[in-house]
PDB file of C-alpha atoms in Angstrom:
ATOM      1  CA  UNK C   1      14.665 -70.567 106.632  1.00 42.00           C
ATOM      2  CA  UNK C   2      16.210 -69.605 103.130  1.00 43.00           C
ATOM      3  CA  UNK C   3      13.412 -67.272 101.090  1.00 56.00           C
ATOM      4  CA  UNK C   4      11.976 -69.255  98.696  1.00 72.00           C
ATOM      5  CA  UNK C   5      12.819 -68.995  94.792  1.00 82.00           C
ATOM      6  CA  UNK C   6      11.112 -66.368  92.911  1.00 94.00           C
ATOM      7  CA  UNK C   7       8.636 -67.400  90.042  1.00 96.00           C
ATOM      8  CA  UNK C   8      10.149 -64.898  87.600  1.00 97.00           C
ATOM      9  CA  UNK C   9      13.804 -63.743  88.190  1.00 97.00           C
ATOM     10  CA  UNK C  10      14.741 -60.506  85.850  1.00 97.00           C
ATOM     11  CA  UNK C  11      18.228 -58.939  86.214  1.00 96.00           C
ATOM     12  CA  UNK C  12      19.993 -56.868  84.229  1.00 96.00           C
ATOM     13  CA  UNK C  13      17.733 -57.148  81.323  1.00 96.00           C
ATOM     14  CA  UNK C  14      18.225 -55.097  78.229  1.00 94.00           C
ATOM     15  CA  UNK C  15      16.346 -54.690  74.828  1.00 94.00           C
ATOM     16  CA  UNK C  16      16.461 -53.022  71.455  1.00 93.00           C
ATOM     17  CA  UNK C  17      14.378 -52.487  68.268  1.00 89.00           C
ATOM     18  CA  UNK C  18      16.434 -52.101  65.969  1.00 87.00           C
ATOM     19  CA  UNK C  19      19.256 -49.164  67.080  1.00 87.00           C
ATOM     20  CA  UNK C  20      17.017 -48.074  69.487  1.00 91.00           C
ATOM     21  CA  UNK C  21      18.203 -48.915  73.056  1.00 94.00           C
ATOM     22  CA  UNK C  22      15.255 -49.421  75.215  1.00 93.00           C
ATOM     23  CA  UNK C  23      15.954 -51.507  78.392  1.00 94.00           C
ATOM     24  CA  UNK C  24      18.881 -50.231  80.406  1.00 95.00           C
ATOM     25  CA  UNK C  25      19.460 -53.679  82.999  1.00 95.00           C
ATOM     26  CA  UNK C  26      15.739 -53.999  84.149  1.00 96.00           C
ATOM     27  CA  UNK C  27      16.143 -56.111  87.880  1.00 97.00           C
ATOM     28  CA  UNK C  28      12.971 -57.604  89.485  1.00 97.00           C
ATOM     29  CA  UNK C  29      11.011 -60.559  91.000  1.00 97.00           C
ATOM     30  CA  UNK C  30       7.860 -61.855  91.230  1.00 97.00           C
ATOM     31  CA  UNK C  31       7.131 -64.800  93.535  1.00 96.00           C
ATOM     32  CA  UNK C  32       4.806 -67.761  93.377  1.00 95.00           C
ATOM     33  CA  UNK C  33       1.148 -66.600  93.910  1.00 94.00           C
ATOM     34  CA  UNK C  34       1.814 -62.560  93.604  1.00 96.00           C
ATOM     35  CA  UNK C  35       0.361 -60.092  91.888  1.00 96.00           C
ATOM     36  CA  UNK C  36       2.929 -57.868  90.601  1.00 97.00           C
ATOM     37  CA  UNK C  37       2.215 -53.977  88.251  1.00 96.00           C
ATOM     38  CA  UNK C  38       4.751 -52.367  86.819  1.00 96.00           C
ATOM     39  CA  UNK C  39       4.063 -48.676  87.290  1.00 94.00           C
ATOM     40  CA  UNK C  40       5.582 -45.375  85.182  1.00 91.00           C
ATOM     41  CA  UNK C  41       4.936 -42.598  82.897  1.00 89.00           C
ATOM     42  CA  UNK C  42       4.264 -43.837  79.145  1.00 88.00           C
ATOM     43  CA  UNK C  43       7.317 -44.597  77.025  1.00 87.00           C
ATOM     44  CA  UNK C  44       9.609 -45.573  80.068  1.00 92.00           C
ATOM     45  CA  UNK C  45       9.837 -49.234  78.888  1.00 92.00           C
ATOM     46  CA  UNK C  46       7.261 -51.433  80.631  1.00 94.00           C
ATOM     47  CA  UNK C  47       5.298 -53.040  77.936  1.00 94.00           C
ATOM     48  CA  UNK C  48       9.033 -54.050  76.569  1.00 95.00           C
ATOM     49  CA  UNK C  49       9.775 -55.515  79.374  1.00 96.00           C
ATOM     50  CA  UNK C  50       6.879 -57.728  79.152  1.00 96.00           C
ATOM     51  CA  UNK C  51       6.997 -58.304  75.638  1.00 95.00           C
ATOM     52  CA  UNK C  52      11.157 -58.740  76.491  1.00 95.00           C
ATOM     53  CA  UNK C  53      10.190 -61.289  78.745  1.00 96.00           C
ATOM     54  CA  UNK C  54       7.812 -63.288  76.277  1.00 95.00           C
ATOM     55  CA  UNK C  55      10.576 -63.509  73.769  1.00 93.00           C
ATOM     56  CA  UNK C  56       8.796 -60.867  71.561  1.00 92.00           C
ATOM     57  CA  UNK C  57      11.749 -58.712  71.698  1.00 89.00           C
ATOM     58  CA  UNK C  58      14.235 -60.992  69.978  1.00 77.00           C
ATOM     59  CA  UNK C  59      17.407 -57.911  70.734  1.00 87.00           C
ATOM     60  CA  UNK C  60      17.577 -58.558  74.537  1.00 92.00           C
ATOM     61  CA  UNK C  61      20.702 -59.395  77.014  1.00 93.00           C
ATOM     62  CA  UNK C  62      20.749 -60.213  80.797  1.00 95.00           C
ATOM     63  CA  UNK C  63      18.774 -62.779  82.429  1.00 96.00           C
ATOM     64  CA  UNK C  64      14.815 -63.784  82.523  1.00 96.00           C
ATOM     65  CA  UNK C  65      14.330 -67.101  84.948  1.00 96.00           C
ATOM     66  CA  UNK C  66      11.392 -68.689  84.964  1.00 96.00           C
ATOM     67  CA  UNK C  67      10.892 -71.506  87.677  1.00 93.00           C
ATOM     68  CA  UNK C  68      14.373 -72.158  87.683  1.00 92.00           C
ATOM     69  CA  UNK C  69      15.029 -71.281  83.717  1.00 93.00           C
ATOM     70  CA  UNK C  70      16.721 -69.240  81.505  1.00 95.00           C
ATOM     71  CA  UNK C  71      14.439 -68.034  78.872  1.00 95.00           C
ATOM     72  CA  UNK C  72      16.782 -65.542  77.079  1.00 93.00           C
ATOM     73  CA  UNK C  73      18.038 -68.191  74.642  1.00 91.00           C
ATOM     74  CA  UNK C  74      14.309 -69.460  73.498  1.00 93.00           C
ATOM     75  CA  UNK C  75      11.939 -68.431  71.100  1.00 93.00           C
ATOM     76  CA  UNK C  76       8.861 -67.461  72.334  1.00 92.00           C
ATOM     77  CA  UNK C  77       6.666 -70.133  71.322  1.00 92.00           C
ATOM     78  CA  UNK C  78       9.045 -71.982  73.891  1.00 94.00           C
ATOM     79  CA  UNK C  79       8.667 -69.840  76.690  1.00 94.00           C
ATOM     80  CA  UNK C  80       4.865 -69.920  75.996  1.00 93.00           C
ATOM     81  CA  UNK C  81       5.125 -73.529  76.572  1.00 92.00           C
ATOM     82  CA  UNK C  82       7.242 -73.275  79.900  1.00 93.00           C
ATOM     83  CA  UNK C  83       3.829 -71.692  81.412  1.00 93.00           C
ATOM     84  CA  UNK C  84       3.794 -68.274  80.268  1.00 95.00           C
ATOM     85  CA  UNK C  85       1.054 -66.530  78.745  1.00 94.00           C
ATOM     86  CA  UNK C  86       1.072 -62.342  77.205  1.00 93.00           C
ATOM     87  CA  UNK C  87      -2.286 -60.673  77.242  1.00 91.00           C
ATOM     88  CA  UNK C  88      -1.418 -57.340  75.045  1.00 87.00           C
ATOM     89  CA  UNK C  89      -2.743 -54.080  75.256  1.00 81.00           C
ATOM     90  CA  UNK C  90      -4.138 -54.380  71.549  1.00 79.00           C
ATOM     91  CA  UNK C  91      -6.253 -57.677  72.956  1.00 78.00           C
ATOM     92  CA  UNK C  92      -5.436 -59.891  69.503  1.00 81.00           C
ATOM     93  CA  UNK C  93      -9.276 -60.251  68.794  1.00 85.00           C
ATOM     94  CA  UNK C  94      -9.767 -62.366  65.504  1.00 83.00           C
ATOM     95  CA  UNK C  95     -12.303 -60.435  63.966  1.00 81.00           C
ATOM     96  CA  UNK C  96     -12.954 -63.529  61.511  1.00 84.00           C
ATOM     97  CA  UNK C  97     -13.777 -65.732  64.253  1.00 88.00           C
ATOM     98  CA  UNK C  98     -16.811 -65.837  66.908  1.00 90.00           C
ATOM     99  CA  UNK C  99     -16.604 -65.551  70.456  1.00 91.00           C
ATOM    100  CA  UNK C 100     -16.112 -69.457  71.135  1.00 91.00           C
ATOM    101  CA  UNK C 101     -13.199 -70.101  68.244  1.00 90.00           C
ATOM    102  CA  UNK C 102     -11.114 -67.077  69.847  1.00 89.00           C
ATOM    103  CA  UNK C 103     -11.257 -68.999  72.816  1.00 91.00           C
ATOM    104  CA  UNK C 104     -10.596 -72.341  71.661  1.00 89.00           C
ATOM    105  CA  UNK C 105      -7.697 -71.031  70.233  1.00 87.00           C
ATOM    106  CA  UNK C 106      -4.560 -71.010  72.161  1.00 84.00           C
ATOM    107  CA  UNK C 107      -3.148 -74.642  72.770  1.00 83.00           C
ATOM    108  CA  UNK C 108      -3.341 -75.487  76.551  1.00 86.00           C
ATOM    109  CA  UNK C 109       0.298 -75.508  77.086  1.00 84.00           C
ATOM    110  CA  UNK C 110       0.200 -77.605  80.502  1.00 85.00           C
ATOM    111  CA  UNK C 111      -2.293 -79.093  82.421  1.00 84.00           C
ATOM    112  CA  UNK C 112      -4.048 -76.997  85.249  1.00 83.00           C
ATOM    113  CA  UNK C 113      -5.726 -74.341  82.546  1.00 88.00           C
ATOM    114  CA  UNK C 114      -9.459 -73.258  83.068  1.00 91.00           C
ATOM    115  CA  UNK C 115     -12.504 -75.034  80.877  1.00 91.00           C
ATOM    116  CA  UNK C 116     -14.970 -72.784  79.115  1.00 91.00           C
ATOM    117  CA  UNK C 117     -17.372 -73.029  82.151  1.00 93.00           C
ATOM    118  CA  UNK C 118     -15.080 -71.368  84.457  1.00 93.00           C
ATOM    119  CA  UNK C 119     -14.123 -68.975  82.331  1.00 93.00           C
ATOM    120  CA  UNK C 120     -17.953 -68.385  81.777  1.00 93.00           C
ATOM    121  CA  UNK C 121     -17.869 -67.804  85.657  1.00 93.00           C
ATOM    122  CA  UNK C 122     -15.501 -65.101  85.712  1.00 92.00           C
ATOM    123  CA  UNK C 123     -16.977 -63.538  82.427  1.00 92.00           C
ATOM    124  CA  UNK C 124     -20.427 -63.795  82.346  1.00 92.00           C
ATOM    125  CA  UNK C 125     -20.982 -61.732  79.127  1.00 88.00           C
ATOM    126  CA  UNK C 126     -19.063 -63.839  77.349  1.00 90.00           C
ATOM    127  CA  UNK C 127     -21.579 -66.724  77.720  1.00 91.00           C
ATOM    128  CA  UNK C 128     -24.022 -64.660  75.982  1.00 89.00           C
ATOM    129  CA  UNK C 129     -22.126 -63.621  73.447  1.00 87.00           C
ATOM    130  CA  UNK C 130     -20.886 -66.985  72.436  1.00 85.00           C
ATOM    131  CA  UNK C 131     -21.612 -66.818  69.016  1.00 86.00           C
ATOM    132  CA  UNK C 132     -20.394 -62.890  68.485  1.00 85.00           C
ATOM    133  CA  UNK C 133     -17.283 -61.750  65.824  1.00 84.00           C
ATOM    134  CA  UNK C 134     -15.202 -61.244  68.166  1.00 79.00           C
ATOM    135  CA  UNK C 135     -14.689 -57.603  66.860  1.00 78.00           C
ATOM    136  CA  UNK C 136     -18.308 -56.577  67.295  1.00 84.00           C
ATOM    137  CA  UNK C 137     -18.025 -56.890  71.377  1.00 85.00           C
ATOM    138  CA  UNK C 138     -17.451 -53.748  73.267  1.00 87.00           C
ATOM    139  CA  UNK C 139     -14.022 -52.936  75.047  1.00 87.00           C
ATOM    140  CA  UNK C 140     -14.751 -54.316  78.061  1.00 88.00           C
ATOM    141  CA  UNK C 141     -15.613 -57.777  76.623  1.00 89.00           C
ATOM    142  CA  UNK C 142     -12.728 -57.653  74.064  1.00 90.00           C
ATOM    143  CA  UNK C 143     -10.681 -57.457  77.131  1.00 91.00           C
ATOM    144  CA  UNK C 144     -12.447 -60.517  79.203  1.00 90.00           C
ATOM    145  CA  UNK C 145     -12.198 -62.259  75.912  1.00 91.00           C
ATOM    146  CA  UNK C 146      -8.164 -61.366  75.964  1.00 91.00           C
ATOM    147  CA  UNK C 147      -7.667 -62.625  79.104  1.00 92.00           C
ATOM    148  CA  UNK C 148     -10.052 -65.535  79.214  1.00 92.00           C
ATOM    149  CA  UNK C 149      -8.442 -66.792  75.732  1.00 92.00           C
ATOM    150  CA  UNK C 150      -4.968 -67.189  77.852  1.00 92.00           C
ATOM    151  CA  UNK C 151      -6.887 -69.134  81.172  1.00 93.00           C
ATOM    152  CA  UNK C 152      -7.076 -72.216  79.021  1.00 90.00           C
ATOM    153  CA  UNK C 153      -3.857 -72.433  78.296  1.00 91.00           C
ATOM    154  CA  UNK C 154      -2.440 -73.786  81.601  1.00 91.00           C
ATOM    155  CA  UNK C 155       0.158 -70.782  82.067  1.00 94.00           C
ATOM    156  CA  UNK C 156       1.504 -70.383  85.533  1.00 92.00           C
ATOM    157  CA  UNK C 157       2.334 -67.009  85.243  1.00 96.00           C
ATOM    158  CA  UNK C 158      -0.276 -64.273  83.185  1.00 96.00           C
ATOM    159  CA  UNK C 159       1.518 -60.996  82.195  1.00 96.00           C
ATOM    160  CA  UNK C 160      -1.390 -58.529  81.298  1.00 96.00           C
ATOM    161  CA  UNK C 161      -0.551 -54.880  79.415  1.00 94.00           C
ATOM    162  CA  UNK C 162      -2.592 -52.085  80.325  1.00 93.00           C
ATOM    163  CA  UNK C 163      -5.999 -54.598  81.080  1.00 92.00           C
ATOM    164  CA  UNK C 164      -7.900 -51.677  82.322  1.00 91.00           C
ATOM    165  CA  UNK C 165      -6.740 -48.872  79.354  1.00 89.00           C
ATOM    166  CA  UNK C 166      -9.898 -47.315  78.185  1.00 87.00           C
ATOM    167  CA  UNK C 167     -12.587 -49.272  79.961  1.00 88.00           C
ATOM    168  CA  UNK C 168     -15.324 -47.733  81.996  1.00 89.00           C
ATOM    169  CA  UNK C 169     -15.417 -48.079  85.607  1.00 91.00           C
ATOM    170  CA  UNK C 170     -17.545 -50.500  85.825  1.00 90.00           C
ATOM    171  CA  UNK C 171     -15.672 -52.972  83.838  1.00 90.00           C
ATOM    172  CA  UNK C 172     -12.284 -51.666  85.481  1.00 91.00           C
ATOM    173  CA  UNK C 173     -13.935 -52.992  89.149  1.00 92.00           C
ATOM    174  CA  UNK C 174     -15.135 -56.385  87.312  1.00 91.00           C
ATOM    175  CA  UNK C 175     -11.606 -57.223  86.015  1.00 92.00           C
ATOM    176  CA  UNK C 176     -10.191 -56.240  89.110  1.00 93.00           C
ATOM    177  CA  UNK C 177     -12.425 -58.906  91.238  1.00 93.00           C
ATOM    178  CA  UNK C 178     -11.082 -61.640  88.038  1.00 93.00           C
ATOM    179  CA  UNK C 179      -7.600 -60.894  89.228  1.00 94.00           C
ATOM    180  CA  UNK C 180      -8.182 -61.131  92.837  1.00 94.00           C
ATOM    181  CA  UNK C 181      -9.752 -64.714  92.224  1.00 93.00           C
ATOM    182  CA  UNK C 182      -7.281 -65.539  89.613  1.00 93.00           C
ATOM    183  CA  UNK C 183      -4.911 -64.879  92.224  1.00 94.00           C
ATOM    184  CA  UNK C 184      -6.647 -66.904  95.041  1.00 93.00           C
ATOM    185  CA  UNK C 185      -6.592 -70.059  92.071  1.00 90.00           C
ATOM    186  CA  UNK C 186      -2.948 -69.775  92.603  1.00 91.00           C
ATOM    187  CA  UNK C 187      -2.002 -67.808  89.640  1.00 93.00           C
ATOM    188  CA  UNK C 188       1.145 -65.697  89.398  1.00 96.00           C
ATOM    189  CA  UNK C 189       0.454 -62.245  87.520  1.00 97.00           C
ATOM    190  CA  UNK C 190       2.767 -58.855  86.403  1.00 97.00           C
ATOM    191  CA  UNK C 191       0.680 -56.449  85.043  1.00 95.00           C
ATOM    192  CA  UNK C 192       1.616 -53.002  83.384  1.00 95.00           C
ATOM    193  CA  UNK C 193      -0.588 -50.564  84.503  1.00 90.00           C
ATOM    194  CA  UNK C 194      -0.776 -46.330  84.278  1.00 84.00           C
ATOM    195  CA  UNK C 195      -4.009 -46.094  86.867  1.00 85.00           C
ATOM    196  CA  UNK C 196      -2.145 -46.961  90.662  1.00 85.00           C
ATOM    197  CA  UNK C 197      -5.573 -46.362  92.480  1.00 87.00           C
ATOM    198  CA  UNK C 198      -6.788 -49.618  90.117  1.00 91.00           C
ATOM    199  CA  UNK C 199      -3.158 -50.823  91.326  1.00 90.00           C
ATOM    200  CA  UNK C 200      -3.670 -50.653  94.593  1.00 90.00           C
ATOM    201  CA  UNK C 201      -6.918 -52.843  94.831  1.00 92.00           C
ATOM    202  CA  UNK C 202      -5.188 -56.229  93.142  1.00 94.00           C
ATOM    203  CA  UNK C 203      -1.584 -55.809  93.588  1.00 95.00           C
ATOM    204  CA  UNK C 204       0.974 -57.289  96.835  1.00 96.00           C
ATOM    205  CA  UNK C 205       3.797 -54.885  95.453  1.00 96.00           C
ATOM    206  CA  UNK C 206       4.751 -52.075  92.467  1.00 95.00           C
ATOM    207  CA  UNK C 207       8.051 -51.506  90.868  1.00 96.00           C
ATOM    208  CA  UNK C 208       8.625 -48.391  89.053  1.00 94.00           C
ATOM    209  CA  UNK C 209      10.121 -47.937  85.841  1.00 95.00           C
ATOM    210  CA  UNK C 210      11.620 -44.550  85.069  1.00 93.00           C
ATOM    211  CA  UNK C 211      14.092 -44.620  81.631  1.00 92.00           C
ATOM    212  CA  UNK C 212      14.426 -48.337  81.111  1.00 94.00           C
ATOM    213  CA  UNK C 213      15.134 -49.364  84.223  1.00 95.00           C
ATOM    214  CA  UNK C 214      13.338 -50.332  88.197  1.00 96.00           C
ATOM    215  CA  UNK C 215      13.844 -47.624  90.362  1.00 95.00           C
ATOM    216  CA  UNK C 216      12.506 -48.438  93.131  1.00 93.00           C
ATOM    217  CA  UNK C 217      10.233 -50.854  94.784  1.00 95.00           C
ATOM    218  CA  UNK C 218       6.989 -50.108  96.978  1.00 93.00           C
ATOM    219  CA  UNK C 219       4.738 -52.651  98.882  1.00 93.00           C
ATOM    220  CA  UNK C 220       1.155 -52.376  98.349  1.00 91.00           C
ATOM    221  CA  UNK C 221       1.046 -51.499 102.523  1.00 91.00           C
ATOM    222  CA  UNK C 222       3.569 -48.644 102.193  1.00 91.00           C
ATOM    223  CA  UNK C 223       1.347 -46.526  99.732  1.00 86.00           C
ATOM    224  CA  UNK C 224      -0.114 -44.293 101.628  1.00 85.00           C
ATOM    225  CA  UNK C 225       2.981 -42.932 103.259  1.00 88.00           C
ATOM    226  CA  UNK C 226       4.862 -43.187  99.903  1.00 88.00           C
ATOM    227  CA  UNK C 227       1.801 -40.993  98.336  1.00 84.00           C
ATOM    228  CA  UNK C 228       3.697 -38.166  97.220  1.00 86.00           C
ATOM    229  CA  UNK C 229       7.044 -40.182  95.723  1.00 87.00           C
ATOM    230  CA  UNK C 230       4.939 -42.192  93.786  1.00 86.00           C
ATOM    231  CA  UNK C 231       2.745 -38.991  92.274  1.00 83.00           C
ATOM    232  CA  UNK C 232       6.049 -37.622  91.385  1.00 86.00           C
ATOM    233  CA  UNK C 233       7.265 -40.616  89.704  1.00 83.00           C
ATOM    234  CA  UNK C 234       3.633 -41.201  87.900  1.00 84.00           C
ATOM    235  CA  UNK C 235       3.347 -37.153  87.335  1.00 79.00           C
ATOM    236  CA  UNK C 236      -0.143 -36.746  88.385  1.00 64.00           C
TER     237      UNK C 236
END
C-alpha cells in the first residue's frame, strides 16, 4: 500500500532578508496527525523556516505543499486560510485588549476550530483571567493565550516557535499535556524547540537543522541510542 501523502511537504526551500541568505534547500515532512520539532543550536534557521512556511518571509524559493498545495506563490493571509496557523515566539499579546477580545480575534478560517469552553478546558487560568490586559498575565498564560487564540481558528496544522522559551517547569509540563491532547483531537503540529528532553515527551520525530538546512532525521524511539549525536548537534 502506497504511504500516504504528507500534510506539509518542504523541499528545497530557501529564504532571504534582504541580502542575507538564510535557508540553504530546507527538505522535510510532516504527516497527518504528527507532532513534528525542529531541533538546533540558535541562529541555524528554524524559526525562518516556520515563518518561511507562513508566507512571512516573502524572499523564499523551492516548494511548501500543504494538503496537496503549493503555498510559495500566496500571501500569507492565504495560506492562513488554507488551515495554517503561526504561534510566534514573541506571543502577539494585544496589550490594549482583555483576555476574551485577544481571543475572539483571529477569524476561524475553516470549520472544525475549538469554542471558548474548550479552550477554557485546556487553559484553565485563562477562564479566570477573562477580563485581564492581556499584557498583565504572566509568561506562562501569555503563552496559553498564544496558542489558545490560534485553536479557534480551524487550522489543521499549528506551527508553534519556542512555546516553552522561558517558562517555569511547571507550565513547560502543562503545555506539554495541551499538545499531547491537541494531538489526540487530530491536530497536525511542527514546533521549534531548543529543550529536546521537553521534545521528547510530545514529539513522533525531530529533524535537525544545522546552517540552513535538515541534516538529519531521528524518531522519537531512536533517542536514546542517538544520545550522543544529538548532544553534539544541540552542543550541550
Amino acid at each position: 500500500m502506497p504511504e500516504a501523502r504528507p500534510l506539509l511537504a518542504v523541499a528545497n526551500l530557501e529564504a532571504w532578508y534582504g541580502e542575507s541568505h538564510v535557508l540553504h534547500g530546507v527538505t522535510f515532512d510532516v504527516q497527518l496527525g504528527e507532532v513534528v520539532t525542529l531541533l538546533g543550536r540558535n541562529g541555524v534557521g528554524k524559526t525562518t523556516t516556520l515563518k518561511a512556511i507562513m508566507g512571512i518571509v516573502e524572499a523564499r524559493t523551492g516548494s511548501v505543499r500543504f494538503d496537496g498545495r503549493e503555498l510559495t506563490t500566496l500571501p500569507s493571509n492565504v495560506i492562513a486560510r488554507a488551515g495554517i496557523a503561526f504561534c510566534p515566539e514573541e506571543r502577539g499579546i494585544f496589550s490594549s485588549l482583555d483576555v476574551r477580545e485577544n481571543l475572539l480575534l483571529p477569524p476561524q478560517v475553516r470549520p472544525g476550530g475549538l469554542d471558548l469552553d474548550r479552550i477554557f478546558t485546556l487553559f484553565p487560568n485563562l477562564r479566570e483571567r477573562l477580563n485581564s490586559q492581556g499584557t498583565k498575565l504572566s509568561g506562562g498564560e501569555q503563552q496559553m493565550l498564544a496558542i489558545g487564540r490560534i485553536l479557534r481558528t480551524g487550522a489543521k496544522l499549528l506551527l508553534l516557535d519556542e512555546p516553552t522559551e522561558g517558562l517555569a517547569p511547571v507550565i513547560v509540563q502543562q503545555i506539554g499535556a495541551v499538545i499531547r491532547t491537541l494531538k489526540q483531537k487530530g491536530f497536525t503540529i511542527l514546533l521549534v524547540e531548543q529543550n529536546f528532553h521537553f521534545a521528547a515527551t510530545i514529539a513522533d520525530r525531530h529533524y535537525i537543522v544545522e546552517h540552513g538546512r535538515v541534516v538529519d532525521m531521528i524518531r522519537n524511539d531512536q533517542l536514546n541510542e542517538k544520545l550522543e549525536k544529538l548532544k553534539e548537534y544541540l552542543g550541550v
